[in-house]
Tab-separated table of C-alpha atoms and ligand atoms in Angstrom:
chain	number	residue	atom	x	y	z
A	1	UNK	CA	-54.887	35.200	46.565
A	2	UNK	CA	-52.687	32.321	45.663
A	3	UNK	CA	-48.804	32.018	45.926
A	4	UNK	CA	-47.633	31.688	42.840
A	5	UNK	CA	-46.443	28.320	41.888
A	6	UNK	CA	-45.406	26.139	38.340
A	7	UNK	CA	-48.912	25.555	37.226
A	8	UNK	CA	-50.068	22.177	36.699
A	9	UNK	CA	-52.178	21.175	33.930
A	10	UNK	CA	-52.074	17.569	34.654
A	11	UNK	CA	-54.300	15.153	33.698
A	12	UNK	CA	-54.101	13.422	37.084
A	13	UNK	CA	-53.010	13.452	39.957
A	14	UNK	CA	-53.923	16.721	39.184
A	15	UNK	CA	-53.754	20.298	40.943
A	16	UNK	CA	-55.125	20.635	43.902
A	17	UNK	CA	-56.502	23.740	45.759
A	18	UNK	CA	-54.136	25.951	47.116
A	19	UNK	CA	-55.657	26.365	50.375
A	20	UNK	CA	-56.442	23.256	50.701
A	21	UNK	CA	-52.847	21.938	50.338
A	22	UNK	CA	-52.181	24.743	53.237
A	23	UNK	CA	-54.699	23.095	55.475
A	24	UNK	CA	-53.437	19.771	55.556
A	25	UNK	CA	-49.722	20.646	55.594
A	26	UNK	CA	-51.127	22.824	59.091
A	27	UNK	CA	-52.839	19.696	60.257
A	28	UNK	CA	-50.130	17.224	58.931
A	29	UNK	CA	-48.452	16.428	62.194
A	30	UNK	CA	-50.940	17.265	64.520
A	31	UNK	CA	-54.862	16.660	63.369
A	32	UNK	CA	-56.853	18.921	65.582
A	33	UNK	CA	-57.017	17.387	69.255
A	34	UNK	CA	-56.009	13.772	68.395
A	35	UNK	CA	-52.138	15.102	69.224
A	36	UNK	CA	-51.425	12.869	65.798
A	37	UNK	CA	-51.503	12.917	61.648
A	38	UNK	CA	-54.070	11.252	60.064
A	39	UNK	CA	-51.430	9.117	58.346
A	40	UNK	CA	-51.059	7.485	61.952
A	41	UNK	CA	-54.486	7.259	62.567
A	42	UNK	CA	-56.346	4.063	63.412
A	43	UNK	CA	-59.351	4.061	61.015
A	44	UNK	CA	-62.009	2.388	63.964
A	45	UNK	CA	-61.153	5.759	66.133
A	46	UNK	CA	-63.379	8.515	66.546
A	47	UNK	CA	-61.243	11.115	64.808
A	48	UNK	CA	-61.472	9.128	61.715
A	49	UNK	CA	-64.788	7.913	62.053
A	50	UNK	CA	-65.529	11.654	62.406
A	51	UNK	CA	-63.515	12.309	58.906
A	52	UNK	CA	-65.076	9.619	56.683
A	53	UNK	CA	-68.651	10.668	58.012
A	54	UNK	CA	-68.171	14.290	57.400
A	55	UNK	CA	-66.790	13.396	53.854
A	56	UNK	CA	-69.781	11.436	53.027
A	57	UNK	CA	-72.173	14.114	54.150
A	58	UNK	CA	-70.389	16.991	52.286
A	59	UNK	CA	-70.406	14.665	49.101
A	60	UNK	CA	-74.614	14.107	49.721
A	61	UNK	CA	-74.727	17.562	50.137
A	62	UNK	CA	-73.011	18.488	46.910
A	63	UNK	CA	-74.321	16.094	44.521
A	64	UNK	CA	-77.917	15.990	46.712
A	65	UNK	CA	-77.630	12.330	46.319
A	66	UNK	CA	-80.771	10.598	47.248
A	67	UNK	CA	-81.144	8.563	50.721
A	68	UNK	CA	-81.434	5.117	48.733
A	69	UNK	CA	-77.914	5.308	47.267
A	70	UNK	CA	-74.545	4.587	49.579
A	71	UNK	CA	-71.621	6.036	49.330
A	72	UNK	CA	-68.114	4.500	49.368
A	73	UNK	CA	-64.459	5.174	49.708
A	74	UNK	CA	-62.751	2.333	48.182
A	75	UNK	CA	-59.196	1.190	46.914
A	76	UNK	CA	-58.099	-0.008	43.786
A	77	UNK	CA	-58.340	2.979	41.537
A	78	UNK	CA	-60.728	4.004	38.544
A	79	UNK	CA	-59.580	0.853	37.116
A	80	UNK	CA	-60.589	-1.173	40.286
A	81	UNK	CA	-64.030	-0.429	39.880
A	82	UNK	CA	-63.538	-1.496	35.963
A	83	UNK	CA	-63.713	-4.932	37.267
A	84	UNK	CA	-66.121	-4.020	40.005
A	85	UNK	CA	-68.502	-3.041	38.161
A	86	UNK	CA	-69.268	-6.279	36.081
A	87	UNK	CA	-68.245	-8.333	39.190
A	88	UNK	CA	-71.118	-6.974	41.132
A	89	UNK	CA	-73.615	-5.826	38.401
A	90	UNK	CA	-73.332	-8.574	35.199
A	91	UNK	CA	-75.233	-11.370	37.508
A	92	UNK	CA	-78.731	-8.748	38.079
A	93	UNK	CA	-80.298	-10.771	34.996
A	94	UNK	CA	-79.889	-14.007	34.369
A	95	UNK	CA	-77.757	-13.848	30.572
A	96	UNK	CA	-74.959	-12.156	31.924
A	97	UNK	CA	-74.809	-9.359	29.585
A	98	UNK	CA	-73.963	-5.667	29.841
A	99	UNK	CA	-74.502	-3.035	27.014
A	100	UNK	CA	-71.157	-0.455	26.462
A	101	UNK	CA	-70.761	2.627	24.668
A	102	UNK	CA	-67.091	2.849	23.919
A	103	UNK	CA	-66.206	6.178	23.416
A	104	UNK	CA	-62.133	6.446	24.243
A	105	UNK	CA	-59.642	4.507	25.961
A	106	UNK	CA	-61.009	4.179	29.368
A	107	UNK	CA	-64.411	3.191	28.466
A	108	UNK	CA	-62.623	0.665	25.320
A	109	UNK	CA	-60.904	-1.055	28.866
A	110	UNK	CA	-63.708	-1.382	30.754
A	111	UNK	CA	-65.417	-3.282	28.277
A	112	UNK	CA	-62.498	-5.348	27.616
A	113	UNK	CA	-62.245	-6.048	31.336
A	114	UNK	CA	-66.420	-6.876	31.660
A	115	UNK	CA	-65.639	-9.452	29.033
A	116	UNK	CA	-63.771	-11.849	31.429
A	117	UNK	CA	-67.333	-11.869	33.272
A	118	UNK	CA	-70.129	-12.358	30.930
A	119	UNK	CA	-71.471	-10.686	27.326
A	120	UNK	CA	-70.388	-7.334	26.541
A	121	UNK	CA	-72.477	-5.787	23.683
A	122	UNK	CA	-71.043	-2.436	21.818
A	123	UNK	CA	-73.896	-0.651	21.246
A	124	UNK	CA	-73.203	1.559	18.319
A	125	UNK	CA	-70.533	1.283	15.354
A	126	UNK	CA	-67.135	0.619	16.043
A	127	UNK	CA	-65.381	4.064	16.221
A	128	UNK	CA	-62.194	3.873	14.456
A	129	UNK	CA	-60.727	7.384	15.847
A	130	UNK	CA	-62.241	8.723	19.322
A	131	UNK	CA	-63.426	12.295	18.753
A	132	UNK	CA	-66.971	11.594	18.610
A	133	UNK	CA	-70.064	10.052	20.284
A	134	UNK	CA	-72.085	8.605	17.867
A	135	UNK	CA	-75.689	9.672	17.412
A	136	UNK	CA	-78.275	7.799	20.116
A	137	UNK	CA	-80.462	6.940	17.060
A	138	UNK	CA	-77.375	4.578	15.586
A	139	UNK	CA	-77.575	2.994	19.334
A	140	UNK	CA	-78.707	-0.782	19.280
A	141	UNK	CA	-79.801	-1.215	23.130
A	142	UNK	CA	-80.176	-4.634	24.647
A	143	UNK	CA	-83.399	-4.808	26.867
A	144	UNK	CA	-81.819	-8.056	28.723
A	145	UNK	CA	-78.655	-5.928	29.226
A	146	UNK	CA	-78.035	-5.973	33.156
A	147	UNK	CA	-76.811	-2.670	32.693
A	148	UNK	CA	-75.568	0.074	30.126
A	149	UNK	CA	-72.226	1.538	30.868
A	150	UNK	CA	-70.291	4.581	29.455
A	151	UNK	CA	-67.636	6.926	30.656
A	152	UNK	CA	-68.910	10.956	30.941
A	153	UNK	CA	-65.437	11.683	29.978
A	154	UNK	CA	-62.854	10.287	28.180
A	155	UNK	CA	-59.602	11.774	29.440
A	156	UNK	CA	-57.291	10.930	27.367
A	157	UNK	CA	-59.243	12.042	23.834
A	158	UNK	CA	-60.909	14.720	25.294
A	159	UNK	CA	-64.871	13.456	24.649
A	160	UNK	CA	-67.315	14.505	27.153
A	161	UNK	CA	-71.142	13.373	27.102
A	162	UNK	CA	-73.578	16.773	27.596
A	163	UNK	CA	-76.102	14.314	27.631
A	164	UNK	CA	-77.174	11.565	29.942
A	165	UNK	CA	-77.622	8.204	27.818
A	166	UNK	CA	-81.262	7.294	27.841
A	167	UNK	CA	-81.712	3.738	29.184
A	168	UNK	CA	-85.431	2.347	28.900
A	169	UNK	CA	-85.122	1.544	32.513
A	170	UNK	CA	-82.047	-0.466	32.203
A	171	UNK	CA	-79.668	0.352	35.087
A	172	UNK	CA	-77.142	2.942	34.181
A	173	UNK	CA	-73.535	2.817	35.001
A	174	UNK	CA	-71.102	5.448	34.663
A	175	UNK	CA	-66.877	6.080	34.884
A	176	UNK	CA	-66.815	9.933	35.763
A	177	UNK	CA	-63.448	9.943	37.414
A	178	UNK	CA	-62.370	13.044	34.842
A	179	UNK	CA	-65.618	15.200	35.234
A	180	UNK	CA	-67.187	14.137	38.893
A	181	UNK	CA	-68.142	17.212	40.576
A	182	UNK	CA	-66.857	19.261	37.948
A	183	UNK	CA	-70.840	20.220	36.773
A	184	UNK	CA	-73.854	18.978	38.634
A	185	UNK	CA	-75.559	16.034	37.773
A	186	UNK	CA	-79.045	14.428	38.477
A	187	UNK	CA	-77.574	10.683	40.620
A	188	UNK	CA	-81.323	9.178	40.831
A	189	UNK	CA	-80.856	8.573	37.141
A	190	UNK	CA	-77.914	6.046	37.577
A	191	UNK	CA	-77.717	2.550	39.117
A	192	UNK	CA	-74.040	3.309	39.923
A	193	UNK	CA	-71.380	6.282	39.590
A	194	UNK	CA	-67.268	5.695	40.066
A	195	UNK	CA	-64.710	8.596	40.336
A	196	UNK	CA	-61.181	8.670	41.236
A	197	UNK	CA	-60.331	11.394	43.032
A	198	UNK	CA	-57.080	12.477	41.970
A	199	UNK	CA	-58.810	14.554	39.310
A	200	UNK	CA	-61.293	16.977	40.718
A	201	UNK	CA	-61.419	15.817	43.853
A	202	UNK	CA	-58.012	15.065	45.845
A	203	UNK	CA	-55.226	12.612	45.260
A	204	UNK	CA	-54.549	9.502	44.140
A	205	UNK	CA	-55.899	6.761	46.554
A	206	UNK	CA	-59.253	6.763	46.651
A	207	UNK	CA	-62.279	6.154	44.467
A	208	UNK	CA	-65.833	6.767	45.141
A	209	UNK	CA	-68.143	4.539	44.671
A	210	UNK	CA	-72.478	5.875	44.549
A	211	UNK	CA	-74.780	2.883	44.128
A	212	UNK	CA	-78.380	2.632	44.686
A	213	UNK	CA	-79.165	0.628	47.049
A	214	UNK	CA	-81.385	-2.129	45.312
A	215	UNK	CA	-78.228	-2.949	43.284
A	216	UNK	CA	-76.292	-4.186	45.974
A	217	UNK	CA	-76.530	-7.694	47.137
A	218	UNK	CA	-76.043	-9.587	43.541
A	219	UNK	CA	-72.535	-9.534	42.857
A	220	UNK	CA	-71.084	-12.762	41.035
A	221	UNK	CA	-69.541	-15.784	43.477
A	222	UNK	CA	-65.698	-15.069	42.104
A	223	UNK	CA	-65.797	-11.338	43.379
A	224	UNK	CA	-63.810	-10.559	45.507
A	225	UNK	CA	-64.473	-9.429	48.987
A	226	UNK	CA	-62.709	-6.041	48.729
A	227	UNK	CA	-64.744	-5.430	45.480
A	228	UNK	CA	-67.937	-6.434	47.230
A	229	UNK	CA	-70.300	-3.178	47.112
A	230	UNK	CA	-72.750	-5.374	49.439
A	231	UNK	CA	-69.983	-5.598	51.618
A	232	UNK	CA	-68.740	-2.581	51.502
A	233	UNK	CA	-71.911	-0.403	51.776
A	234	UNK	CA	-72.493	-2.307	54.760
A	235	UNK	CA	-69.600	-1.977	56.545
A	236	UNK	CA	-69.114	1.735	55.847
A	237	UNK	CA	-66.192	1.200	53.421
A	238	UNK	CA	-64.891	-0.180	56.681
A	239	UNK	CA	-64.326	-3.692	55.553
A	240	UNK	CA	-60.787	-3.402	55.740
A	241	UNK	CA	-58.281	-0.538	56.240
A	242	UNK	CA	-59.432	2.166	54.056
A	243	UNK	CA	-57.132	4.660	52.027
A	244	UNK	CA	-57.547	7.342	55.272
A	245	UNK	CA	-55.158	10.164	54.192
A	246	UNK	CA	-56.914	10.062	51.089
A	247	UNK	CA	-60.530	10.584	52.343
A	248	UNK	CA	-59.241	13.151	54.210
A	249	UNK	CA	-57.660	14.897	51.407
A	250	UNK	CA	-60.832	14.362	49.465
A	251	UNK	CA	-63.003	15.946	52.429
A	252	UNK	CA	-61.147	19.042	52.531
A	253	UNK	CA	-61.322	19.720	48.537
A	254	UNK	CA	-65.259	18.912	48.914
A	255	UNK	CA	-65.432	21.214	51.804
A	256	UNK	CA	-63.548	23.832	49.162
A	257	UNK	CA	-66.422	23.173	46.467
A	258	UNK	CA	-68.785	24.100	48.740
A	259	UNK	CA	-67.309	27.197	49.987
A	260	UNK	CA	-67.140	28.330	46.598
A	261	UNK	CA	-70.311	27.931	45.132
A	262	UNK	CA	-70.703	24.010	44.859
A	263	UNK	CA	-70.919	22.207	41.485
A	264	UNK	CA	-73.107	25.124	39.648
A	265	UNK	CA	-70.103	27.514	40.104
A	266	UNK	CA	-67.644	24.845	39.082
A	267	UNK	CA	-69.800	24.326	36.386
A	268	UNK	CA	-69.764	28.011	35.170
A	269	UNK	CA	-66.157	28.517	35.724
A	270	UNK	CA	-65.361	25.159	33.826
A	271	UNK	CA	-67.315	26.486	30.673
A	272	UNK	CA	-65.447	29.932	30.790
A	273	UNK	CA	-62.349	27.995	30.934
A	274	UNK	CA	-62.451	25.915	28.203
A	275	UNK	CA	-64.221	27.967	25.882
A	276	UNK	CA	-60.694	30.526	26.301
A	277	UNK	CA	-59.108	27.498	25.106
A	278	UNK	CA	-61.293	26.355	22.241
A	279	UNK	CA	-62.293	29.971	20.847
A	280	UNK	CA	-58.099	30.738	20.410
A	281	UNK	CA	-57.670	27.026	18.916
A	282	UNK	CA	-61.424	28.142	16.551
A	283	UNK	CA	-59.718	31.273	15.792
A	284	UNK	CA	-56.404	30.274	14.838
A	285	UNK	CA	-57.196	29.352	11.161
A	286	UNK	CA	-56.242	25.341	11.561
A	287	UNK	CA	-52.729	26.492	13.764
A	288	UNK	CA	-54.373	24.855	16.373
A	289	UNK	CA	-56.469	22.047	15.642
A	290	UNK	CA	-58.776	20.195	18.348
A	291	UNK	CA	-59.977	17.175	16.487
A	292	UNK	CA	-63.235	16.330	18.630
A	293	UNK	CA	-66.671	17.081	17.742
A	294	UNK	CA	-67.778	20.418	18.975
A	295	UNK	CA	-70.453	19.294	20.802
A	296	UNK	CA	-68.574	16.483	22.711
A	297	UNK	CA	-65.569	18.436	23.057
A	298	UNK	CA	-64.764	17.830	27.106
A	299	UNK	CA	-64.579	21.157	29.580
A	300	UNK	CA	-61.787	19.038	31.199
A	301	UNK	CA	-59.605	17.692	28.843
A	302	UNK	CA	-58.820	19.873	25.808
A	303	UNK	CA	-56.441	18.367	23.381
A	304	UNK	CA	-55.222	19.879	20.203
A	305	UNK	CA	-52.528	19.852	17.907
A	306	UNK	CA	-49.956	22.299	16.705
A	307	UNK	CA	-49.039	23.513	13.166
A	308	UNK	CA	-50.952	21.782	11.512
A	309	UNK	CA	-53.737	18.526	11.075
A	310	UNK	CA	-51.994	15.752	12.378
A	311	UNK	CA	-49.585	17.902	14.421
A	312	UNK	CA	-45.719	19.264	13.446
A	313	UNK	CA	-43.446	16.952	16.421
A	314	UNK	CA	-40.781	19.888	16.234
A	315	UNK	CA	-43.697	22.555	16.939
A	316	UNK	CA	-45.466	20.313	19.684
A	317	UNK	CA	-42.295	19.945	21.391
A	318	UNK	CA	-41.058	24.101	21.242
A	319	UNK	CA	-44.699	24.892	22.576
A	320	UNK	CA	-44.275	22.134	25.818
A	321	UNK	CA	-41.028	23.227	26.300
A	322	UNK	CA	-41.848	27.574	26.238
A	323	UNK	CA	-44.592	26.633	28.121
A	324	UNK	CA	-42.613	25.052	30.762
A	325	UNK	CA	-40.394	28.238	30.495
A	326	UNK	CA	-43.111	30.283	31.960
A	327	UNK	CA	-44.219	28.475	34.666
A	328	UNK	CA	-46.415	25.891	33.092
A	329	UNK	CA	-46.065	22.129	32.864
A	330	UNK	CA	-47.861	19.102	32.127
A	331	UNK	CA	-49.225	19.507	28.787
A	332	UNK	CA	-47.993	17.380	26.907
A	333	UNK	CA	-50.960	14.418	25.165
A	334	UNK	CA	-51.172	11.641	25.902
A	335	UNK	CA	-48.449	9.167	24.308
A	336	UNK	CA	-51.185	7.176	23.044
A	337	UNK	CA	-52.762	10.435	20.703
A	338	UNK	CA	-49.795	13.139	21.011
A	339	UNK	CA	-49.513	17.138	20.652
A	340	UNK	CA	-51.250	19.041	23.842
A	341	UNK	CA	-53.582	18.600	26.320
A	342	UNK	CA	-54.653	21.154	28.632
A	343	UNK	CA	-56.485	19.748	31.934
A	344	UNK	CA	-58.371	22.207	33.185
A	345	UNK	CA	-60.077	20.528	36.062
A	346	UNK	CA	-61.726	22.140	38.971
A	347	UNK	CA	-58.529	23.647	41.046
A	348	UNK	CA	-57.352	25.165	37.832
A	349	UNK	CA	-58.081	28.508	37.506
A	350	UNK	CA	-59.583	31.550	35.517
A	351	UNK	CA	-56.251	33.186	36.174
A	352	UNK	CA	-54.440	30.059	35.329
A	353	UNK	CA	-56.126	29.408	32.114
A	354	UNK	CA	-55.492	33.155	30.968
A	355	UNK	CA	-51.751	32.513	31.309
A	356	UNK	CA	-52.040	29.612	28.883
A	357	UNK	CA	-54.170	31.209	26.215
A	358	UNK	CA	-51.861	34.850	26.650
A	359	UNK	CA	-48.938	31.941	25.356
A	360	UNK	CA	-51.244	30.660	23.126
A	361	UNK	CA	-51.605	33.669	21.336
A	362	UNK	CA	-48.017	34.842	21.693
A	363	UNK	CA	-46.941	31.248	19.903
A	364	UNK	CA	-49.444	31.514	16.616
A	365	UNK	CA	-48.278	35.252	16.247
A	366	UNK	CA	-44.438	33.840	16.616
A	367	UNK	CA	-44.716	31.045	14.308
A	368	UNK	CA	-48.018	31.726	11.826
B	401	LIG	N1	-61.323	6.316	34.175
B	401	LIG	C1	-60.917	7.500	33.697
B	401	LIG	C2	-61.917	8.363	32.989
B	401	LIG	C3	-59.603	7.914	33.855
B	401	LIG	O1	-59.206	9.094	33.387
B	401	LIG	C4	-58.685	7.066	34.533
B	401	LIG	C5	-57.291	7.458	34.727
B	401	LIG	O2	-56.814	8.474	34.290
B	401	LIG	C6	-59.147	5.832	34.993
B	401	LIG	C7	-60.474	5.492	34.811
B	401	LIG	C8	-58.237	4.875	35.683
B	401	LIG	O3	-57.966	5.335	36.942
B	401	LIG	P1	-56.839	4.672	37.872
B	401	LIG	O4	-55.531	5.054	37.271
B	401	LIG	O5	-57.116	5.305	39.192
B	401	LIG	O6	-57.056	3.214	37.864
């Protein structure tokens, strides 16, 4: 049974597991038999070596990623790996293009950011609002392409892919820092898969990094070392000083998955949880109003607006601020879209999401 605390519906840093917040504050000064914290750690010693490894292992366990993909812990954020991607992938074929589906604001930067390296071709129709993916058959793939690269959910609009984008064999690239772990997912069918942790995972820090292994080896001569994968992978993401307390973090909330039920249960429990969310908003006779596509509408993310279409300001703000009166905070959109957004990542739960729908209810009564 949890303590009861504000709850966070952050869209990162998120909320993390209770217990696992307990553990590490237990361990904090002392880390098992080392007699000191991980934050004071060398990352060559056998304590730590002993921390990344069993990280690694739990996240190959979870995701049963296949033993010709490597694993990394690197720096440098979601956004990091924005230019990491292109830096190490644009040069596999010789015309230096990549193939994007821009779906939302973090996929619409990582294409920006790939353009400093090579070609970046937007596969479909420009999207003028985000609350949609538009159909595969309006796709215009290029063969050439050294890869094809999306985002399997866009945070801040709330757009999540139920599909995995069908490549004809061209290597397939994918930003799921909002949804990684949150559902299982098949790996041999990408080239490479990024995910900050401070979502489902842990805290800020640290992002991982899954490549296959026949990727690595062809990144461009301006990269930089840090951004390497080749580099990386072979040095154990033990190039230079890695982001320790993070890993660690990250190893206890993996450890937490699989004690409850691994990315299946997460899976189940994420559905239940948004669908409390999106069957009061469905109900609520356009009170609440979720502009996204039902059937990209993320598990993660759900935004809506209050009072009406485009959102009443004075509404928005009464419902942030009674929420915040009973114990809940963080949901507040985006500044770049506005009205709500619930985050309802992994550490968030059942009984968490049933306080926010009981005050979603109690606010349409009040005010409809
Ligand atoms: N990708 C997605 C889907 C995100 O939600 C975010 C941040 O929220 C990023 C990338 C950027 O991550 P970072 O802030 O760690 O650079």
């Amino acid at each position: 049974m949890e303590q009861k605390r504000t709850i966070n519906f952050g869209a990162g840093p998120a909320k993390l597991p209770q217990s696992v917040l307990l553990q590490a504050q237990q361990e904090f000064v002392k880390y098992s038999n080392s007699g000191i914290s991980v934050l004071e750690m060398s990352h060559r010693s056998s304590d730590f070596s002993n921390i990344i490894e069993k990280t690694q292992c739990l996240l190959r366990e979870l995701l049963n990623i296949p033993d010709n993909y490597k694993v990394m812990f690197l720096q440098g954020g979601g956004s990091g790996q924005f230019s990491a991607v292109p830096l190490n992938l644009i040069g596999l074929k010789g015309d230096r293009c990549a193939d994007y589906l821009v779906t939302g604001t973090w996929s619409a930067k990582a294409a920006k950011e790939a353009e400093k390296y090579g070609k970046v071709n937007i596969v479909h129709p420009k999207l003028d609002r985000y609350t949609k993916i538009p159909d595969p058959s309006s796709w215009t793939l290029n063969p050439s392409a050294s890869y094809v690269y999306y985002c399997s959910n866009e945070t801040v609009h709330g757009v999540e892919y139920n599909f995995t984008p069908e490549t004809n064999g061209v290597v397939l690239v994918s930003d799921m820092s909002s949804n990684f772990l949150s559902r299982p997912v098949d790996v041999s069918k990408f080239g490479l898969i990024f995910a900050g942790a401070q979502k489902n995972v842990g805290c800020a820090g640290v992002t991982v990094v899954i490549i296959r292994e026949d990727l690595l080896g062809h990144s461009l001569k301006e990269c930089p070392i840090v951004l390497d994968y080749k580099v990386q992978a072979d040095m154990n993401s033990l190039y230079n000083t890695p982001p320790c307390f993070s890993i660690y973090i990250m190893g206890l909330v993996l450890q937490w998955i699989k004690n409850n039920g691994g990315s299946a249960v997460m899976e189940t429990l994420n559905k239940q949880k948004s669908a409390m969310i999106y069957d009061i908003i469905d109900a609520s006779n356009g009170f609440y109003v979720c502009p996204v596509d039902e059937v990209c509408r993320s598990r993660m993310n759900v935004p809506f607006r209050v009072g009406k279409k485009d959102g009443d300001e004075a509404l928005e703000k009464e419902f942030v601020d009674g929420a915040a009166k009973r114990g809940m905070i963080a949901l507040k959109g985006h500044r770049s879209v506005g009205g709500i957004r619930a985050s309802l990542y992994n550490a968030v739960t059942l009984e968490d999401t049933e306080v926010l729908a009981a005050y979603m209810k109690e606010f349409l009564k009040e005010h409809q």
